[in-house]
Coordinates of C-alpha atoms and ligand atoms in Angstrom, one line a residue:
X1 CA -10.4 16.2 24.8
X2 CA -7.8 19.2 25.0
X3 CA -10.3 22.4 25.8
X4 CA -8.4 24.3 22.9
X5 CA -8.7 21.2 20.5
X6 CA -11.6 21.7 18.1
X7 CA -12.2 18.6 15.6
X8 CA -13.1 15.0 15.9
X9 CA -16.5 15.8 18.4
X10 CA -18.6 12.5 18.0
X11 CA -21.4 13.3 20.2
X12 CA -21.8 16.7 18.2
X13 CA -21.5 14.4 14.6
X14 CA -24.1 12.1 16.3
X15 CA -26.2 14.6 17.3
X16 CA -26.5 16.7 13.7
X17 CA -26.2 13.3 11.6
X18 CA -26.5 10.3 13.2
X19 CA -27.1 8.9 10.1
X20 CA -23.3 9.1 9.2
X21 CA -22.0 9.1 13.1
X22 CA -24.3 5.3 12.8
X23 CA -21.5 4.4 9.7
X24 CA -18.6 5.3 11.5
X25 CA -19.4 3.3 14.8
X26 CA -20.6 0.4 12.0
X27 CA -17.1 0.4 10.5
X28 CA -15.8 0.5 13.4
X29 CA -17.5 -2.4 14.8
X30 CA -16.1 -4.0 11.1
X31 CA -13.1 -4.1 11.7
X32 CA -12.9 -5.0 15.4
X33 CA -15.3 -7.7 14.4
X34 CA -13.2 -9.8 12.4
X35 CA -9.6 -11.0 10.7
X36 CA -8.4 -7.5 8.2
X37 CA -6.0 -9.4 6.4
X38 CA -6.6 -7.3 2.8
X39 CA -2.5 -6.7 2.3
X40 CA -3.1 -2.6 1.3
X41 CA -5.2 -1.8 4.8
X42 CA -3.8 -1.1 8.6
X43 CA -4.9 0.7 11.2
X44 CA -3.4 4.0 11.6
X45 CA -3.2 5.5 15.4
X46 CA -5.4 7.4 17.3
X47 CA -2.7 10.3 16.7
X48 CA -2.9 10.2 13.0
X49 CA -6.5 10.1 13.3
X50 CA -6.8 13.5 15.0
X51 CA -4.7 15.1 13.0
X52 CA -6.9 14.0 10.0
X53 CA -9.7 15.5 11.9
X54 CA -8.1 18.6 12.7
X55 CA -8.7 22.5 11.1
X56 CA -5.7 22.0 9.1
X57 CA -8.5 20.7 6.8
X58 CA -9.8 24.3 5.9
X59 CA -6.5 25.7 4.9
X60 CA -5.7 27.1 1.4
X61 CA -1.9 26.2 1.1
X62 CA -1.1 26.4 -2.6
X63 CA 2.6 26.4 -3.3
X64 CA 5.3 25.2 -1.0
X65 CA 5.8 26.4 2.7
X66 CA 7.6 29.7 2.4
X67 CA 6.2 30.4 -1.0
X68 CA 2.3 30.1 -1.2
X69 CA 0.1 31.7 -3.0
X70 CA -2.2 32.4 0.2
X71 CA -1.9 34.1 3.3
X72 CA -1.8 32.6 7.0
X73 CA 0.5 29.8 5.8
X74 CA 2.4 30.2 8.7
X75 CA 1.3 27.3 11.3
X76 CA 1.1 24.9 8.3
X77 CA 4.0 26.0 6.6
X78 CA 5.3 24.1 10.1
X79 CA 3.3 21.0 9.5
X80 CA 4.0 21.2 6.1
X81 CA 8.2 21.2 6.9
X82 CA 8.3 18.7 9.5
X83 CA 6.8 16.5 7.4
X84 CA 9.6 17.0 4.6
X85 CA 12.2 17.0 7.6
X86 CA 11.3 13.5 9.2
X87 CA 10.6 11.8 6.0
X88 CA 14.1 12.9 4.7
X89 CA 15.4 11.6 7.4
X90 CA 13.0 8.4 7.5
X91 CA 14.3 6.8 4.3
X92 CA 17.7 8.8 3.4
X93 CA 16.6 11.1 1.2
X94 CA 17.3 14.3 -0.4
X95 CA 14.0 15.7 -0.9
X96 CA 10.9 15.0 -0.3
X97 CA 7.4 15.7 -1.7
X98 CA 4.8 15.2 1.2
X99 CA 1.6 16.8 -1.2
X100 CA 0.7 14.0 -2.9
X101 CA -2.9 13.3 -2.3
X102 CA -2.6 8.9 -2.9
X103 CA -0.6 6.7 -4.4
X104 CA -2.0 7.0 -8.1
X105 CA -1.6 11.2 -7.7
X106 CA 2.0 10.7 -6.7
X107 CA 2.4 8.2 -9.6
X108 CA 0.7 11.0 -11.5
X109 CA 3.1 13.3 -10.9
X110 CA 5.6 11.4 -11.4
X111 CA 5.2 10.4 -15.1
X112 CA 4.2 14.4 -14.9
X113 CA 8.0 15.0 -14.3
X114 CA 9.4 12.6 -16.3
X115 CA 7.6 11.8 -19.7
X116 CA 6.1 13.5 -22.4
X117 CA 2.7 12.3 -24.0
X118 CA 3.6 9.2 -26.1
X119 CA 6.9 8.6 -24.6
X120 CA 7.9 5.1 -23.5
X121 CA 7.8 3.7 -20.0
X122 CA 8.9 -0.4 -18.9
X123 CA 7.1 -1.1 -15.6
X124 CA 5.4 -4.9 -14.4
X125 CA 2.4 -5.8 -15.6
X126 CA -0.4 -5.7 -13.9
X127 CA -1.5 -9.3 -14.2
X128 CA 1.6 -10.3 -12.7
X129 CA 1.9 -7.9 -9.8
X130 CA 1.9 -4.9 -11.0
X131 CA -0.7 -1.9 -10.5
X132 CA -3.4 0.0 -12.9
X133 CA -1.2 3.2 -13.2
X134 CA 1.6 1.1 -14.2
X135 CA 0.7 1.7 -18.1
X136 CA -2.5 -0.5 -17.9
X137 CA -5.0 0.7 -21.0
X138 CA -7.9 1.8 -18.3
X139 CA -5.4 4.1 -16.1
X140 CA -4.5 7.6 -17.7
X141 CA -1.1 5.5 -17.6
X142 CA -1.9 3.5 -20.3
X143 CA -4.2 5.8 -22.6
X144 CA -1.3 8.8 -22.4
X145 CA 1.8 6.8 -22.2
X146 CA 3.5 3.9 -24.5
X147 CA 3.9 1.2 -21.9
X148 CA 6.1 -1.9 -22.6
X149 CA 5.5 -5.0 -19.3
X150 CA 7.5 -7.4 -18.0
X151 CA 6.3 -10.0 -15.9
X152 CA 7.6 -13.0 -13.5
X153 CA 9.1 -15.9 -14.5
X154 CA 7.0 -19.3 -15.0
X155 CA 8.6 -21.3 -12.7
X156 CA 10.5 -19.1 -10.3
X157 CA 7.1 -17.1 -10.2
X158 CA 9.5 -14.2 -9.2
X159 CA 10.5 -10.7 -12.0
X160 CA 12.2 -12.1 -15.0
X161 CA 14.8 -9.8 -15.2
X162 CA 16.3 -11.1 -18.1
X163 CA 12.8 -10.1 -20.0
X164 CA 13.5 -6.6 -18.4
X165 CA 16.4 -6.3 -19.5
X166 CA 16.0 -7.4 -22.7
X167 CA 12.8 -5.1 -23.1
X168 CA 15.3 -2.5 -21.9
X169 CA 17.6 -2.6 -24.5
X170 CA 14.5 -3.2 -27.3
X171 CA 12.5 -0.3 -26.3
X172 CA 15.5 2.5 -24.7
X173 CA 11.9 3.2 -22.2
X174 CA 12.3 7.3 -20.8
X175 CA 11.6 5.6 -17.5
X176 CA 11.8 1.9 -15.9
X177 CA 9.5 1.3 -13.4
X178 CA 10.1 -1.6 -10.3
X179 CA 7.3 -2.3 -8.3
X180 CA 3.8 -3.3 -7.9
X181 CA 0.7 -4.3 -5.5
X182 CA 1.0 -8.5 -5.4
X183 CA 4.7 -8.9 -5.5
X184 CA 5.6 -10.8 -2.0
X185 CA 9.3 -11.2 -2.9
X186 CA 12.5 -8.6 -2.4
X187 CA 12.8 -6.6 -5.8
X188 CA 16.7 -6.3 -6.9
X189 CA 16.9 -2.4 -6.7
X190 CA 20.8 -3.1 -7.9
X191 CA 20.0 -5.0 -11.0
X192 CA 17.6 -2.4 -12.1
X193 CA 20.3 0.7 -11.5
X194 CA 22.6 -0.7 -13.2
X195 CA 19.8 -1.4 -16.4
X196 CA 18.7 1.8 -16.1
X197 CA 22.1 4.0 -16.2
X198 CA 22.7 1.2 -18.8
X199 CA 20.5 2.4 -21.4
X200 CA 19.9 6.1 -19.8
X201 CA 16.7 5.8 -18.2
X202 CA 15.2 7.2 -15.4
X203 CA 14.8 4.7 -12.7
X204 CA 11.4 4.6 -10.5
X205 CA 10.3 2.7 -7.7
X206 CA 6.9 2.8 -6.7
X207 CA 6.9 1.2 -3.3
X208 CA 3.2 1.9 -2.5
X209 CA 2.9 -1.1 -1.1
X210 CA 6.4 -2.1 1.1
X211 CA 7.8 1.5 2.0
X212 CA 6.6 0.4 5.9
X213 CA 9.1 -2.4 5.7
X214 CA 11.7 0.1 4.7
X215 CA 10.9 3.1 7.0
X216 CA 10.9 -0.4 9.2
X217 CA 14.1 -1.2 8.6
X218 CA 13.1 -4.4 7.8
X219 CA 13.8 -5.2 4.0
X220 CA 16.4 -3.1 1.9
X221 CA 15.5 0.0 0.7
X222 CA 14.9 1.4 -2.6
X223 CA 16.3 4.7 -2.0
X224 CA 19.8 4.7 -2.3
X225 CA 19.4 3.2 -6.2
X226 CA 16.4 4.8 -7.7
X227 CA 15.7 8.5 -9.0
X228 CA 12.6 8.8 -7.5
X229 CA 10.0 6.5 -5.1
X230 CA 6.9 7.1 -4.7
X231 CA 4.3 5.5 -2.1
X232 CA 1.4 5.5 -0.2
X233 CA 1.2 6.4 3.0
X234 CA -2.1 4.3 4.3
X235 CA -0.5 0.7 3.8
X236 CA 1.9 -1.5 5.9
X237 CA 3.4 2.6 7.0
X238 CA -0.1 3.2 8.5
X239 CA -0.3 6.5 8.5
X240 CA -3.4 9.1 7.0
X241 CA -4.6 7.6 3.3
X242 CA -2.3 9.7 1.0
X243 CA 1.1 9.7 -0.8
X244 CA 4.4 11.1 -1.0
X245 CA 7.5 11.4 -3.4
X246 CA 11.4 11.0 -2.6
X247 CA 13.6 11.9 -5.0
X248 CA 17.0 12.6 -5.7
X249 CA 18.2 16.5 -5.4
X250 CA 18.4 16.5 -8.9
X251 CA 15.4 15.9 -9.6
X252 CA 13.4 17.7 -6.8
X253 CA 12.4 21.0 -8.7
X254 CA 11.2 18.3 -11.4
X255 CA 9.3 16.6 -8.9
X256 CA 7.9 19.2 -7.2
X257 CA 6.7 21.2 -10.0
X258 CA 4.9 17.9 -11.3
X259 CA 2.9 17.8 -7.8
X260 CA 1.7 21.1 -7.8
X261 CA 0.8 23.5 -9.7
X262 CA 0.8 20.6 -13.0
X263 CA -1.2 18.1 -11.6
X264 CA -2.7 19.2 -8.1
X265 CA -4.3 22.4 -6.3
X266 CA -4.2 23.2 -2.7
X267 CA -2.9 20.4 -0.6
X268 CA -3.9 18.7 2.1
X269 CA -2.7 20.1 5.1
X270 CA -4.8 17.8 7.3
X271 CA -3.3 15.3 5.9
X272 CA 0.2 16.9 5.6
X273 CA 0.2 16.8 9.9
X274 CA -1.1 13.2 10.1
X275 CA 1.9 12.4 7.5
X276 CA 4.4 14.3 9.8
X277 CA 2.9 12.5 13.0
X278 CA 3.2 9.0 11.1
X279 CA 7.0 9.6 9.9
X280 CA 7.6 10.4 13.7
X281 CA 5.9 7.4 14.5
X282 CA 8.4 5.1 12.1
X283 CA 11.4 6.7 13.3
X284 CA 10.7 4.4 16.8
X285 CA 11.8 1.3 18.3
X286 CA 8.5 0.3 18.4
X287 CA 7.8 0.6 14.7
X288 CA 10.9 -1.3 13.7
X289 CA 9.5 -4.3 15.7
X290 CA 6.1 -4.0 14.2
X291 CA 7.6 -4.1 10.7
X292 CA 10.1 -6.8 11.5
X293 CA 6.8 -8.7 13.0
X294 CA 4.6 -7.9 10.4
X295 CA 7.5 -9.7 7.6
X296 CA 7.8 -12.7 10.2
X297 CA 4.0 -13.0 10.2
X298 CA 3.4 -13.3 6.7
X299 CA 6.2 -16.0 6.5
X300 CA 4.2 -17.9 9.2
X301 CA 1.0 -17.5 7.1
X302 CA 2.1 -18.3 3.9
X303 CA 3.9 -21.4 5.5
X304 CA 0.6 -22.7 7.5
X305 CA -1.4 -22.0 4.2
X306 CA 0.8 -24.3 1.9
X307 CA 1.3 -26.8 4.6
X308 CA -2.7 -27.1 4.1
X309 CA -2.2 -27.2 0.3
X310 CA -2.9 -23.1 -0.9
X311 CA 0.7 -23.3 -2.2
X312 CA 2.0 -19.6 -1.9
X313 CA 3.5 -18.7 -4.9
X314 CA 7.2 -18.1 -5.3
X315 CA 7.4 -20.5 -2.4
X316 CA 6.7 -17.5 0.4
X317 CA 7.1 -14.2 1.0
X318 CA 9.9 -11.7 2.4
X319 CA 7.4 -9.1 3.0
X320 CA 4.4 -8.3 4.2
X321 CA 1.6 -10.1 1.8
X322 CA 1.6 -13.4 -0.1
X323 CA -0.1 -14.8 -2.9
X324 CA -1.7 -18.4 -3.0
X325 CA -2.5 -20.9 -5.5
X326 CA -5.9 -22.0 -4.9
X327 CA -6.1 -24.9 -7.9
X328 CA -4.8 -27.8 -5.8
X329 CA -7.7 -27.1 -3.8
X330 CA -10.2 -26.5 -6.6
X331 CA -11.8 -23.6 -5.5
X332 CA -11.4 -20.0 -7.5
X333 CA -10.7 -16.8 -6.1
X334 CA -13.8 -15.6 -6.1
X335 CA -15.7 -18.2 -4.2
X336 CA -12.5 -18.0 -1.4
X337 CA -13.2 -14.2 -1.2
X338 CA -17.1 -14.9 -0.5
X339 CA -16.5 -17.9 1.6
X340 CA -14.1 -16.1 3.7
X341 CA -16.5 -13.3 3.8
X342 CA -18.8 -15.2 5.5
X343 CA -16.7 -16.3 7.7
X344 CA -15.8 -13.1 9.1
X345 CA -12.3 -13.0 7.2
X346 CA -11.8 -9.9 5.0
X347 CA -8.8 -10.8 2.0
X348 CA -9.1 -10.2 -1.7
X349 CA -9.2 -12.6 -4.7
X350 CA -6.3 -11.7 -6.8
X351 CA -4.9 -13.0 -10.2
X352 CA -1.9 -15.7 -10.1
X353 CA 1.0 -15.2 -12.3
X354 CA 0.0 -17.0 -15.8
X355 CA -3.7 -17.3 -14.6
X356 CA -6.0 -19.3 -16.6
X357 CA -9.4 -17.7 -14.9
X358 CA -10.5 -14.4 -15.9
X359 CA -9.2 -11.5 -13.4
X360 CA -12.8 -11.0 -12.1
X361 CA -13.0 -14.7 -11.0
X362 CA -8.6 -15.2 -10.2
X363 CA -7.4 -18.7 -9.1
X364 CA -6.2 -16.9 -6.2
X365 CA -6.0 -14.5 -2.9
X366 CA -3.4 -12.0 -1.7
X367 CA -3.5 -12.0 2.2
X368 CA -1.2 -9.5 4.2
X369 CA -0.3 -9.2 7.3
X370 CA -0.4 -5.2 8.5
X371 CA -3.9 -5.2 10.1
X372 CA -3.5 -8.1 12.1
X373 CA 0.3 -7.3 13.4
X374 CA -0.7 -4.1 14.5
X375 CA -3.5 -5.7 16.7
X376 CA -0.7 -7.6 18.0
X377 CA -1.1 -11.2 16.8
X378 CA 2.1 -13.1 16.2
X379 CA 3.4 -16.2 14.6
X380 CA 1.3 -18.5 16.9
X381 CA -2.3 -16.6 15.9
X382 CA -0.7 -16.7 12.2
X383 CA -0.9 -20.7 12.0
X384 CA -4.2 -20.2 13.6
X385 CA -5.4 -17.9 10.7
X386 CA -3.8 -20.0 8.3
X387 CA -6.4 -22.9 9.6
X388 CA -9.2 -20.5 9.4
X389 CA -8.9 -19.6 6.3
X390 CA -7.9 -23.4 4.7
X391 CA -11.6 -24.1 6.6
X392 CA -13.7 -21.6 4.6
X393 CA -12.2 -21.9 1.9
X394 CA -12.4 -25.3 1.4
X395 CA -15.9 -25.9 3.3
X396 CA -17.1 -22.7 3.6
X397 CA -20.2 -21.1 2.4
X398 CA -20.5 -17.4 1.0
X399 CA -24.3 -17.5 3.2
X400 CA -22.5 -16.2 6.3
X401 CA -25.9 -18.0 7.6
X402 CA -24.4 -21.7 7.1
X403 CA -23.6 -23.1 9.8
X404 CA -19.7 -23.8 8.8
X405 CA -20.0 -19.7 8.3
X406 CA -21.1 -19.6 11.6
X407 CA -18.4 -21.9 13.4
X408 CA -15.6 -20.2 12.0
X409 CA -16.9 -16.7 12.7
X410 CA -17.5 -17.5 16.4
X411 CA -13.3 -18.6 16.3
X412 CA -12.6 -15.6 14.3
X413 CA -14.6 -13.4 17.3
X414 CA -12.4 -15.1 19.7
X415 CA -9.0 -14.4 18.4
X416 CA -9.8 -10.6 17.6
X417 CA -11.2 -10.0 20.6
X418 CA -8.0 -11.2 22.2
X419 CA -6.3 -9.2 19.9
X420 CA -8.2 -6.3 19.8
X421 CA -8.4 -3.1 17.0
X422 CA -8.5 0.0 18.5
X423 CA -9.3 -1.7 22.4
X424 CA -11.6 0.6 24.1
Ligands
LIG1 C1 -2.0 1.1 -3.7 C2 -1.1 1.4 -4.8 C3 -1.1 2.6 -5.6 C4 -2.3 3.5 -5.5 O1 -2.5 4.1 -4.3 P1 -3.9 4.9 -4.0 O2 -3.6 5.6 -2.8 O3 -4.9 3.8 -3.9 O4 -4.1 5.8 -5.2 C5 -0.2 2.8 -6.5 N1 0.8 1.9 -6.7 C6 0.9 0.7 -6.1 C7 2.0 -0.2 -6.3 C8 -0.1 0.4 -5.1 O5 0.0 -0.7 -4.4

């Protein structure tokens, strides 16, 4: 460690509390001990880390660099701008808001900007992809705002834009929102622009879950159509566990304004750096492979999983997560997620489109492919995964004591430790 570095001293955690410093190593040992293939999860670097673990935590930043409302701004005020600088430049934008402290408190401010108590918003629904602060009745969302869903088609699986835009023109929504947390196909930015100046709406991408593809360069990006996007910045990106806002100028004093002082206090500034770091960290060669990877890998596994008969649905995926059908194999989602479990496999039940089960038992599972890219597996370990998982699943146990538990862990412990997180 730098001698002028202070943060991020293990032995001094381990000494005080080795309590905690005994959960750390144990998550640790977590996730280098098995398949991470939950679709919202990566491994940010050992970069973004420190900067996470950094001073920068203490500081009292309110306001925006160059106007706070506390002194000794000056050294984050630097963070705080090349943060906005390289994200900017990242994705094309205008403006950015790098103060949002997650994805739901950028989504926060966002209807914070935009919409009035009671007005109306059109965004997916949640059973069919969407996300809880898209309007659903637990999320502030749903309770403060009139939301109006659309959902995918039957058979194509994929948004039915003609319900959108016939919701659209029934409801005149303040806002239209594309987006969601299970969609695995290419959302048509164009079709929604053209919907939304249609009817004079406001249009909204929350690309929480894809915005790594985009920085990427490896789908299309939302940016040049919509008003504002909002994201995360812990998922397929892989940077610190936060959010951020880009906007259009138009709209930046709107936006900003929303962030703080309506809906947050002091930000982050911790975090702030580690976002900077991360945006630096897209802007390479090396991260436009990984995302172009991570997109070829998740074609590989959805393709080796419906070969075995856990039909993905849609037919695939151009991104980085899929979605599977797990009734032609009779099993529901929540005896996959515990069988899988066992096994040393880490994914997520998750509601089909049209599901007959109850959402806390789902017919299906939502794997992605972020975690296990950025360990470096390819297309070759994907088919490998896809057998894994077709194995538990389908004679698994959730004892992780069963012998077919056992078997399939001991594979699992091979191919991580080939590929491994965070090598020593
Ligand atoms: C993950 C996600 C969020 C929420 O992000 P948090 O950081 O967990 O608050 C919002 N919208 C979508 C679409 C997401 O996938």
């Amino acid at each position: 460690m730098s001698e002028t570095f202070y943060g991020s001293d293990f032995d001094a955690l381990t000494a005080f509390d080795p309590d905690i410093a005994e959960v750390l190593l144990g998550e640790l040992g977590r996730l280098r001990g098995g398949l991470q293939l939950i679709a919202s999860e990566n491994f940010s670097s050992p970069e973004v880390l420190t900067a996470l673990g950094s001073t920068l935590s203490n500081k009292y930043a309110e306001g925006y660099p160059g106007r706070r409302y506390y002194g000794g701004c000056a050294e984050v005020d630097k963070a705080e701008n090349l943060a906005i600088e390289r994200c900017t430049a990242l994705f094309g934008a205008e403006h950015a808001n790098v103060q949002p402290l997650s994805g739901a408190s950028a989504n926060l401010a966002v209807y914070g900007a935009f919409l009035k108590p009671g007005e109306t918003i059109l965004a997916m629904s949640l059973p069919h992809g969407g996300h809880l602060t898209h309007g659903t009745k637990v999320s502030f969302s749903g309770k403060w705002f009139n939301a109006v869903h659309y959902g995918v088609h039957a058979e194509t699986e994929d948004i039915d834009y003609d319900q959108v835009a016939s919701l659209a023109r029934e409801h005149r929504p303040k806002v239209i929102l594309a987006g969601g947390s299970a969609i695995p196909r290419l959302i048509d930015f164009e079709f929604f622009r053209a919907l939304a100046d249609e009817i004079g709406a406001i249009f909204w991408v929350d690309a929480a879950h894809f915005i790594g593809l985009v920085a990427g360069k490896a789908i299309p990006s939302p940016v040049p159509y919509a008003d504002v996007v909002s994201f995360t910045t812990h998922k397929v990106l892989r940077g610190p566990r936060s959010g951020a806002i880009v906007c259009t100028a138009e709209h930046a004093a709107a936006i900003d304004k929303a962030v703080f002082p309506m809906m947050q206090g002091g930000p982050q500034m911790h975090s702030i750096a580690a976002k900077a770091v991360n945006f630096k960290e897209c802007a390479t060669p090396a991260y436009a492979a990984y995302a172009a990877q991570v997109v070829a890998n998740a074609r590989a596994l959805a393709g080796s999983l419906g070969e075995l008969g856990i039909r993905p649905t849609t037919g695939g995926t151009d991104t980085h997560l899929s979605l599977h059908d797990l009734q032609g194999v009779g099993v529901t989602g929540k005896d996959a997620e515990a069988r899988c479990d066992a096994a040393g496999i880490t994914l997520n039940k998750n509601a089909i489109p049209y599901d007959p089960a109850p959402p806390s038992v789902a017919s299906g599972i939502r794997v992605g492919t972020a975690c296990v890219t950025t360990q470096g597996m390819g297309e070759a370990e994907m088919r490998t995964v896809g057998r894994l998982i077709h194995e538990a699943v389908t004679t698994g146990d959730a004892d992780p004591e069963h012998e077919v538990s056992r078997r399939i862990r001991a594979e699992v412990t091979d191919l991580v430790g080939r590929f491994p997180a965070y090598p020593r």
